[in-house]
Short mmCIF file of C-alpha atoms in Angstrom, two decimals:
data_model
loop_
_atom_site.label_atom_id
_atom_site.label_comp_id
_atom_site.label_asym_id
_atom_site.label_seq_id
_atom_site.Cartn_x
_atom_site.Cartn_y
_atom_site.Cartn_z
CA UNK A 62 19.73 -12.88 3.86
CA UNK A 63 16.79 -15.00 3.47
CA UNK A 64 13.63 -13.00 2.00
CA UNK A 65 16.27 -10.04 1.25
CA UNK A 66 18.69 -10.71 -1.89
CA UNK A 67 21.66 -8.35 -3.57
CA UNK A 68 21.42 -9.18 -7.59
CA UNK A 69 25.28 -8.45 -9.31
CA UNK A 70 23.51 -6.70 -12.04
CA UNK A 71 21.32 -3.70 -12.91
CA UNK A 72 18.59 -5.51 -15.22
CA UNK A 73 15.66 -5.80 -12.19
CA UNK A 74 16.08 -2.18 -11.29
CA UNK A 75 13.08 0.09 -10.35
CA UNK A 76 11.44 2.21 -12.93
CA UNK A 77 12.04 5.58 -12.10
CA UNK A 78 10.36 8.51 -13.33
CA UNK A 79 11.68 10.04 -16.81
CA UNK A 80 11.57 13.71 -15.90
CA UNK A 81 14.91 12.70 -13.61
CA UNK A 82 17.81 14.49 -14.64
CA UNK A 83 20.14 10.98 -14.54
CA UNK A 84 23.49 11.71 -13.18
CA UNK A 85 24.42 8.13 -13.19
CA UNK A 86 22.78 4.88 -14.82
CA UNK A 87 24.78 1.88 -13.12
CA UNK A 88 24.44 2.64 -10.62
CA UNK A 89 21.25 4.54 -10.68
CA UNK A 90 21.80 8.30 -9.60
CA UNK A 91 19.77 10.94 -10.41
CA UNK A 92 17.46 14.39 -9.24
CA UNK A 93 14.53 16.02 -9.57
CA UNK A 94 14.47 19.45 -11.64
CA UNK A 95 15.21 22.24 -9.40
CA UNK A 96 11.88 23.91 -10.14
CA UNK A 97 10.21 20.44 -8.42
CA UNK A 98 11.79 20.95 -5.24
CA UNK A 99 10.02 24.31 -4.31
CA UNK A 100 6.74 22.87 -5.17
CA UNK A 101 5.66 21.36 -2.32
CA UNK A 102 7.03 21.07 1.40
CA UNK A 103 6.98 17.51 1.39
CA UNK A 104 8.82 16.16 -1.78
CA UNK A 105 6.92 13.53 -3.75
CA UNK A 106 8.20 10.12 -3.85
CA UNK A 107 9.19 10.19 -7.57
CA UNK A 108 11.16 13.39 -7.56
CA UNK A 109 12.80 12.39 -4.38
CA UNK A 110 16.61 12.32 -5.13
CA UNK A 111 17.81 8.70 -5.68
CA UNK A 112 21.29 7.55 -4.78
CA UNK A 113 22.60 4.44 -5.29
CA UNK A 114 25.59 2.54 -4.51
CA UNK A 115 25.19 -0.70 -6.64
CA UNK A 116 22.18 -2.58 -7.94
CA UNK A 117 18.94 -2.50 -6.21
CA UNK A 118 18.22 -5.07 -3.94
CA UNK A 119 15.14 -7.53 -4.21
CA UNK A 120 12.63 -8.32 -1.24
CA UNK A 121 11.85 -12.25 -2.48
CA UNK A 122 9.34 -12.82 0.72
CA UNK A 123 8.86 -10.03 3.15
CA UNK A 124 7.68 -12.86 5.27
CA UNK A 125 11.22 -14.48 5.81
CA UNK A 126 12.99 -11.01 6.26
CA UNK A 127 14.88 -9.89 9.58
CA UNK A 128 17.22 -8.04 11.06
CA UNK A 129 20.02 -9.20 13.01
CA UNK A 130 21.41 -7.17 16.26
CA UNK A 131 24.55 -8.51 17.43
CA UNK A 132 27.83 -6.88 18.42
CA UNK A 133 28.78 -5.94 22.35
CA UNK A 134 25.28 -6.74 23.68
CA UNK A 135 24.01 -9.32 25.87
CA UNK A 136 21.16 -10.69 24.00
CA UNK A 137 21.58 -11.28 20.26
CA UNK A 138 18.59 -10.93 18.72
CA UNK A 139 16.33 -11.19 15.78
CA UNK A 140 13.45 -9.00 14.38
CA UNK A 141 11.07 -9.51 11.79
CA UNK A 142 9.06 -6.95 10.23
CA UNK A 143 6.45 -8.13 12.49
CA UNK A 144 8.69 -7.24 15.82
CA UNK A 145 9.44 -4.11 14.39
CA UNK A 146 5.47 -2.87 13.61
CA UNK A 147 4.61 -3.53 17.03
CA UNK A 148 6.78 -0.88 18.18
CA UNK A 149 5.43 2.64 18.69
CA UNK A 150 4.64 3.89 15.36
CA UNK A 151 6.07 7.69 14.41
CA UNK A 152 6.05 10.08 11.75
CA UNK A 153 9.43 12.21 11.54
CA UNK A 154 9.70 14.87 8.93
CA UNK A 155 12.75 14.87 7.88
CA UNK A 156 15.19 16.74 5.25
CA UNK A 157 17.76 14.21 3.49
CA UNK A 158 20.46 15.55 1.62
CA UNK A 159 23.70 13.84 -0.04
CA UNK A 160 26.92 15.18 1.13
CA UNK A 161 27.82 15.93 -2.63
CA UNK A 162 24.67 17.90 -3.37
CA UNK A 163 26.22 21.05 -5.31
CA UNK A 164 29.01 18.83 -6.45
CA UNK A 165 29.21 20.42 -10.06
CA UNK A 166 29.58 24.01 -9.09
CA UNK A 167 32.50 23.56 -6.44
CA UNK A 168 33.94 21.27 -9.49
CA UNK A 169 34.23 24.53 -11.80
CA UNK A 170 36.31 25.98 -9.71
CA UNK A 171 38.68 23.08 -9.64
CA UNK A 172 38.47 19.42 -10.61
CA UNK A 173 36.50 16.74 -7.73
CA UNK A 174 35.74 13.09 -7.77
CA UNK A 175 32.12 12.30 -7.30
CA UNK A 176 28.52 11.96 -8.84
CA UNK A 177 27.75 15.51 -10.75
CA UNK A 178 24.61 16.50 -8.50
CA UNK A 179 23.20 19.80 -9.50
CA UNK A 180 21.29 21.10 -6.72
CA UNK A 181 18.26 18.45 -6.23
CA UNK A 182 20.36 15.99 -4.15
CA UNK A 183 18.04 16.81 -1.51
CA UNK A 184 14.89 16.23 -0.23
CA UNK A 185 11.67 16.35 2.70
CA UNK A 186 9.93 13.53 3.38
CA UNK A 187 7.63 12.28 6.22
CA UNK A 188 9.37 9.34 7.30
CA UNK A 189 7.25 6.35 9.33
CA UNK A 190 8.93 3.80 11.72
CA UNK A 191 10.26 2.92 14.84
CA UNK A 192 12.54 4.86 16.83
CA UNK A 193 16.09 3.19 16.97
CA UNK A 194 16.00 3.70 20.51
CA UNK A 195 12.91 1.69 21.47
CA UNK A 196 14.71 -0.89 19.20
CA UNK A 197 17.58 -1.13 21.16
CA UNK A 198 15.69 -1.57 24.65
CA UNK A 199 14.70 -4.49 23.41
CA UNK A 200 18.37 -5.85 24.13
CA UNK A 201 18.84 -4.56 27.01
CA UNK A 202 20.65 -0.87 25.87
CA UNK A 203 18.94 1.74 27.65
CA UNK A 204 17.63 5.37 26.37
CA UNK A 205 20.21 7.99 26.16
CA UNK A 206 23.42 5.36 27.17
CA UNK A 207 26.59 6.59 25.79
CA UNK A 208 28.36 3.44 26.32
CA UNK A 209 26.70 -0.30 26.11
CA UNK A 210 26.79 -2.64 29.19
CA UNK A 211 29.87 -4.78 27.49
CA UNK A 212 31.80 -1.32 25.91
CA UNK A 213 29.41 -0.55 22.76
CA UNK A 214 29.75 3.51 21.91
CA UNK A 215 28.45 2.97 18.44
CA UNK A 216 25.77 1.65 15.79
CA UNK A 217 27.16 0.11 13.01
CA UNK A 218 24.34 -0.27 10.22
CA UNK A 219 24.81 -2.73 7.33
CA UNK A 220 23.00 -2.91 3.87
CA UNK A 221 22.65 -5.85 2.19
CA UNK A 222 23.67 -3.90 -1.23
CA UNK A 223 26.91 -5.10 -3.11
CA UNK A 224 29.23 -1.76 -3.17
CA UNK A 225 32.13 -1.83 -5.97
CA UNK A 226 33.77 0.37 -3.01
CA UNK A 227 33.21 -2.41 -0.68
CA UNK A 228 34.87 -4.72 -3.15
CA UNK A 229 31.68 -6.36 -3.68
CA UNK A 230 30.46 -5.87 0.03
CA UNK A 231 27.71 -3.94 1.44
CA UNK A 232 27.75 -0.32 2.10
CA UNK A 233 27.78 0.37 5.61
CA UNK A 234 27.78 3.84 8.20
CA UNK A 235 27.67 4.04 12.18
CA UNK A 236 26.51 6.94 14.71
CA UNK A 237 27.33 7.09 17.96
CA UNK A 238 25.56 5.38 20.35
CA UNK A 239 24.00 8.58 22.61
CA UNK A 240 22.60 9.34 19.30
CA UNK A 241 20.75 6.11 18.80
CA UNK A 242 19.79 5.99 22.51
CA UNK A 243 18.16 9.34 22.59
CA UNK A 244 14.48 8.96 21.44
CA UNK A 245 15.00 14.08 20.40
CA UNK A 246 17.04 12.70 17.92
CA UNK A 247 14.22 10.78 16.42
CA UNK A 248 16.75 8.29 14.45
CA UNK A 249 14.18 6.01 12.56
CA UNK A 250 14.13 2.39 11.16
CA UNK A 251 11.71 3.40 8.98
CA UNK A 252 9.43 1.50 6.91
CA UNK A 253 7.38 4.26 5.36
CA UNK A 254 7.42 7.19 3.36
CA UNK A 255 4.93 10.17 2.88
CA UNK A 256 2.47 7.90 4.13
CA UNK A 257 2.95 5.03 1.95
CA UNK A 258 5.18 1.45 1.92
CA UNK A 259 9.10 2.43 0.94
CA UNK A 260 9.91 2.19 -2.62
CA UNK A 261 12.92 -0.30 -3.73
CA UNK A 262 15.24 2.72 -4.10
CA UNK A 263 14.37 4.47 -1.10
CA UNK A 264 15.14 1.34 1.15
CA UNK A 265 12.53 -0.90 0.64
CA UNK A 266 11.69 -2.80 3.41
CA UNK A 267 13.37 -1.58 6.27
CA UNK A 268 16.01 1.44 6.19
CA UNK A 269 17.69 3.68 8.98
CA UNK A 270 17.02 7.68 8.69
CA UNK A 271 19.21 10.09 10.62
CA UNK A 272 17.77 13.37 10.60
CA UNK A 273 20.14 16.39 10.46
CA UNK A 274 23.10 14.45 9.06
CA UNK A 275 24.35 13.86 5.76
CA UNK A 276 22.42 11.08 4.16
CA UNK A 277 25.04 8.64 3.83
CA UNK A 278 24.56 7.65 7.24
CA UNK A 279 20.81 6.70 6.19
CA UNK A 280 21.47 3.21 5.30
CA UNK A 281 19.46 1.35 2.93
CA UNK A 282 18.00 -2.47 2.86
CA UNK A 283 18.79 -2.50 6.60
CA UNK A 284 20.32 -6.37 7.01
CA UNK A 285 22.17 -5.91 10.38
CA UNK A 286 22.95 -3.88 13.55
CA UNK A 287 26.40 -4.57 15.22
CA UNK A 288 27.38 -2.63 18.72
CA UNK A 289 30.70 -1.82 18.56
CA UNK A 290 33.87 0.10 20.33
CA UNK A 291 34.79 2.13 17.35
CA UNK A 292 33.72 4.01 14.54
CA UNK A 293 32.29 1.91 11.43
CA UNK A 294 35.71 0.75 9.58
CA UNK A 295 33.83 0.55 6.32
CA UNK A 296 34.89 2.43 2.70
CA UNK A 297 32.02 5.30 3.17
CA UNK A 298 33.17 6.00 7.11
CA UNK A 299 36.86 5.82 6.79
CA UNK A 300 37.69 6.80 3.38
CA UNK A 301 35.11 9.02 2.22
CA UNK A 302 32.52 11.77 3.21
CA UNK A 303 35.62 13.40 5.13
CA UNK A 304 36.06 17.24 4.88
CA UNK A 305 39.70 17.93 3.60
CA UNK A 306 41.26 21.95 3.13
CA UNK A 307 41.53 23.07 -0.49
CA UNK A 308 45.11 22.58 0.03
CA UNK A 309 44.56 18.64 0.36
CA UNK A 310 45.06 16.42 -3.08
CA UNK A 311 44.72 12.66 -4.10
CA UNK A 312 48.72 12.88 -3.91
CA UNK A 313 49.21 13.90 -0.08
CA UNK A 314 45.82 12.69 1.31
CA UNK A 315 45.54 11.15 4.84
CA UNK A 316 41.65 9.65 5.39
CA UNK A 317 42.82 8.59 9.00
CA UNK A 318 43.75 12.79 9.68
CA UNK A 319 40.03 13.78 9.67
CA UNK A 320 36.33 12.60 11.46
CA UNK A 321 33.86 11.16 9.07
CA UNK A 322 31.21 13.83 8.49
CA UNK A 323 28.30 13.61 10.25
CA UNK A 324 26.03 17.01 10.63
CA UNK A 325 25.47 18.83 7.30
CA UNK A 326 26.16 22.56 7.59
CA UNK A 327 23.69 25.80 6.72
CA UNK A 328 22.57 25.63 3.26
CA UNK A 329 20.33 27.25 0.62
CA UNK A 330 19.52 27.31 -3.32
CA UNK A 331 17.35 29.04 -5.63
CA UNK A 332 15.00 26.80 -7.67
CA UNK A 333 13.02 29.38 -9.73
CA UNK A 334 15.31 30.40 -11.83
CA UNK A 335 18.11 27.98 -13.76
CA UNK A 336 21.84 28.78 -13.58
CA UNK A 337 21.16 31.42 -16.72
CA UNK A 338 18.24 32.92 -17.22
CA UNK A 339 16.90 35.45 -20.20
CA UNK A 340 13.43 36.86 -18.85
CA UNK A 341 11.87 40.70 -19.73
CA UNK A 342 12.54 43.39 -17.09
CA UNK A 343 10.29 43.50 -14.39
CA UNK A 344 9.03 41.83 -11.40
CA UNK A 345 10.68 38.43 -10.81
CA UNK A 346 9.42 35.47 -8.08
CA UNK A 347 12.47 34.00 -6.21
CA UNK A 348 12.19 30.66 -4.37
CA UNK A 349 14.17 28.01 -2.90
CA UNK A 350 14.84 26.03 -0.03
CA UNK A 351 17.23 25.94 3.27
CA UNK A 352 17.83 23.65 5.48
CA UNK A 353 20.83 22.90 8.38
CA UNK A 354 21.73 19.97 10.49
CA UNK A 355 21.61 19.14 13.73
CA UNK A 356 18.10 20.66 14.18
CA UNK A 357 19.26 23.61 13.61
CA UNK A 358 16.36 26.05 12.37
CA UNK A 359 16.74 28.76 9.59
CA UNK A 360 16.67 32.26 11.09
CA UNK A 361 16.70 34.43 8.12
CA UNK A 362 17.43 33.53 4.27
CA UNK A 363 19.12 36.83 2.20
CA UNK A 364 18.24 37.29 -1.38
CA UNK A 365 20.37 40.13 -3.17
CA UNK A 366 19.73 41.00 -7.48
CA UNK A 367 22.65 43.00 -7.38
CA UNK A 368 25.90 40.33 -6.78
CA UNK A 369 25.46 41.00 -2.76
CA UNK A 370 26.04 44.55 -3.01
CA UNK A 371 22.26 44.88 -1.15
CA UNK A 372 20.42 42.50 0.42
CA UNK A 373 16.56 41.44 0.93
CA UNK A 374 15.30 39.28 3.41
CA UNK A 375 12.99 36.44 2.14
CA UNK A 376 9.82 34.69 3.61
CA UNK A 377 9.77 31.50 5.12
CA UNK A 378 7.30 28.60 5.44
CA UNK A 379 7.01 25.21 5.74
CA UNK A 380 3.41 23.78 6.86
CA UNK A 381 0.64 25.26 5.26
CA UNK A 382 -1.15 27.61 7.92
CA UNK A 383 1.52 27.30 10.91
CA UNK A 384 3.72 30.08 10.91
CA UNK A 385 7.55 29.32 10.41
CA UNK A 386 9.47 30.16 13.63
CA UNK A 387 12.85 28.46 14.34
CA UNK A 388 13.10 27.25 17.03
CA UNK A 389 9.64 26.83 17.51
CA UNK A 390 8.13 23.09 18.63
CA UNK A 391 4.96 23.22 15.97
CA UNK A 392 7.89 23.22 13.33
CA UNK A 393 9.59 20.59 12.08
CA UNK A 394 13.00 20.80 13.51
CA UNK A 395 14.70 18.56 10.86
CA UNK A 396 13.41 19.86 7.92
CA UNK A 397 13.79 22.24 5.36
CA UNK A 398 12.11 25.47 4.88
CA UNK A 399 10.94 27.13 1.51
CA UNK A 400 11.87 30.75 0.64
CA UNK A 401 10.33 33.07 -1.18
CA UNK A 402 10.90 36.52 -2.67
CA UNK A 403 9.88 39.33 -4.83
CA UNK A 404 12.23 41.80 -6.66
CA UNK A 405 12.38 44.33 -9.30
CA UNK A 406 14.74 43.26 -12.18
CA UNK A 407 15.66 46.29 -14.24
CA UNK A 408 18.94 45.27 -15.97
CA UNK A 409 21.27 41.92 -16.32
CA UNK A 410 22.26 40.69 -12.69
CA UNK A 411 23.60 38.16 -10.41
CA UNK A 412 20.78 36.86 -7.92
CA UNK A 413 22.75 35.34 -4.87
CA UNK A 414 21.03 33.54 -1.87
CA UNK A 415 22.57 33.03 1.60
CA UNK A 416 21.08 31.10 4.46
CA UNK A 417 21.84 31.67 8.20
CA UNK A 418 20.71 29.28 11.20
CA UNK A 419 19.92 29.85 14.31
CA UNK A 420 22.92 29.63 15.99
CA UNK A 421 24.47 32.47 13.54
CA UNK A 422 26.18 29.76 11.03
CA UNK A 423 25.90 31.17 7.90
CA UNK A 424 26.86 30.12 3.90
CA UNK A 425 30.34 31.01 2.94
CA UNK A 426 30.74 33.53 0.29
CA UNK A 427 32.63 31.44 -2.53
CA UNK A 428 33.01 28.15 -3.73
CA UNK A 429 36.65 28.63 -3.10
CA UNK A 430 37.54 28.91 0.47
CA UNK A 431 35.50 25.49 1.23
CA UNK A 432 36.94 23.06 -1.90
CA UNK A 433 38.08 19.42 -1.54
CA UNK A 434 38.94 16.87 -3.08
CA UNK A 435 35.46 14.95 -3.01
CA UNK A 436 33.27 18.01 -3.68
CA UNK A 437 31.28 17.41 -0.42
CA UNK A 438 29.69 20.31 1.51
CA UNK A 439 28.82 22.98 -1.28
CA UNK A 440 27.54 25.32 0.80
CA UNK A 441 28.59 28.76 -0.86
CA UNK A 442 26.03 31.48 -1.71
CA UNK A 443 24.15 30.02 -4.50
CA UNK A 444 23.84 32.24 -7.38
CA UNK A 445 22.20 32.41 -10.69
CA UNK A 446 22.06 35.16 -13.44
CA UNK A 447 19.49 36.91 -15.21
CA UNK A 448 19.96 38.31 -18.50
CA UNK A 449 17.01 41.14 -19.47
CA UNK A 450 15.78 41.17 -22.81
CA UNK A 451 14.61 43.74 -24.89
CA UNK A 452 11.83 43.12 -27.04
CA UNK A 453 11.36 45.38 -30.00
CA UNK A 454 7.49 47.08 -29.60
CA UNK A 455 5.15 44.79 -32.02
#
């Protein structure tokens, strides 16, 4: 694409902060520390979870740069950055979050392919852009349309990245088209974030957020739009990101058996306290965040220092001075919310959090009823444990 290149190599790669924890070099995956997700509502730029397909691509002149719509549309079209900022600006806050976040727990209870994320492949940011559906009025497709003039039912977005997955190709994701068309579900081509110009590994220039679904339908380096009949046939739609039953292995998989995953379900961790933890008896601060797709709000977040024999119930915020209420409309419906909780730590224990939504969905109890293959959709109780020490008196 002219103004928009793909290098075959990793040696013009971003600088990235060095307090990452690197899960991945080439290609370039890596998260925060837990403890910098809880401390602020809107994650900073630099601790914002970066994942990465291939190398980074390279804006040569943003001046030459477009995107192409084509597909099962009348008009073919076009659009330079230019086109694009005259649309209505908005801001979306939005919670991203890879479908492998928790990867390495569910892979201790039995082996899964896929980048070892910890819990810090997620993230909130206030994302700025056009809405996808003023976009597509511009060719004719009109707001909330489930079906394009000429048969379209779905957006195909494609990257200009080079995938290894893709033999070489560029990672690419679709959404059906009601989706697109329908300016509640605020899907973005978004050219800013937190306020400032997107960063090369966040999508620099142009990139497509989807709130309240996993974030590899958030494509990157936006190159082109197709309108097509059928789902996205691509490597990340068709085989991967599908949720398989623990009874599923590489040896009897069927990809074409099962819907590419689109909503991620209710989850929570604890990011005040590392997996172990020695600390003196007493008083202990637990926070974390929880978050669930579709707009979904959090209703309640449990905290239990006993295993889940007894249970607390934890605060919940988001904004600084507007109360948190679900399904409230001065909170942000896409986004996560931080808890927070006090409790009395007497002796060694197992602190457990569980998240509930507000249509009741709630985080199974272990790791093992919900494992596949791919280590996608770790949403189990998160739990950490807390060892007491006893100091001798000075």
């Amino acid at each position: 694409m002219p103004g928009l290149t793909a290098p075959s190599d990793y040696a013009r790669d971003p600088p990235r902060h060095p307090a990452l924890l690197v899960n991945s070099k080439e290609p370039f995956n890596a998260e925060p520390h837990r403890s910098a997700l809880v401390s602020s509502y809107v994650t900073p730029v630099e601790f914002f979870y970066k994942r990465n397909h291939g190398p980074v691509p390279i804006v040569d002149d943003i001046h030459k740069y477009s995107v192409s719509i084509s597909g099962l549309v009348e008009n073919a079209t076009e659009l330079c950055m230019k086109d694009i900022l005259e649309l209505p600006k908005y801001a979306v806050t939005a919670t991203l979050q890879c479908a492998g976040n928790r990867r390495t727990a569910m892979s201790k209870s039995r082996k899964v392919k896929g980048v070892g994320w910890d819990i810090g492949a997620i993230g909130n940011a206030v994302w700025g852009g056009a809405k996808l559906a003023d976009v597509l009025e511009l060719i004719g497709i009109l707001k909330f349309s489930r079906i394009s003039p000429l048969g379209g039912k779905y957006v195909e977005f494609v990257s200009i990245d080079k995938c290894k997955e893709e033999n070489g190709g560029p990672y690419k994701a679709s959404i059906p088209l009601s989706q697109a068309t329908n300016p509640e579900a605020d899907v973005l081509l978004a050219y800013e974030m937190n306020g400032e110009t997107l960063n090369r590994d966040h999508g620099y220039p142009l990139r497509v957020v989807v709130p309240g679904v996993i974030g590899a339908r958030s494509v990157k380096w936006l190159d082109s739009i197709n309108i097509i009949a059928e789902e996205c046939q691509g490597f990340f739609v068709q085989k991967d990101y599908k949720m398989f039953p623990p009874s599923v292995d590489w040896d009897n998989i069927d990809w074409s058996t099962r819907r590419p995953q689109m909503d991620f379900p209710v989850q929570s961790a604890i990011c005040s306290l590392e997996e172990v933890n020695c600390i003196k008896p007493g008083k202990v601060t637990i926070k974390g965040y929880a978050a669930s797709g579709g707009g979904r709000g959090i209703e309640r977040v449990d905290v239990s220092t006993d295993g889940g024999q007894t249970w607390i119930e934890a605060s919940k915020s988001q904004k600084a001075g507007t109360p948190y209420v679900s399904d409230d409309e001065s909170c942000d419906k896409w986004a996560w919310i931080l808890f927070e909780a006090e409790a009395d730590i007497p002796e060694s224990s197992e602190i457990v959090a569980k998240a509930v939504d507000i249509t009741g969905n709630i985080q199974p109890e272990n790791v093992q009823v919900i494992w596949n293959l791919r280590g996608i959709l770790n949403t189990s109780w998160h739990r950490v444990l807390v060892q007491i020490a006893h100091y001798p008196n000075p």
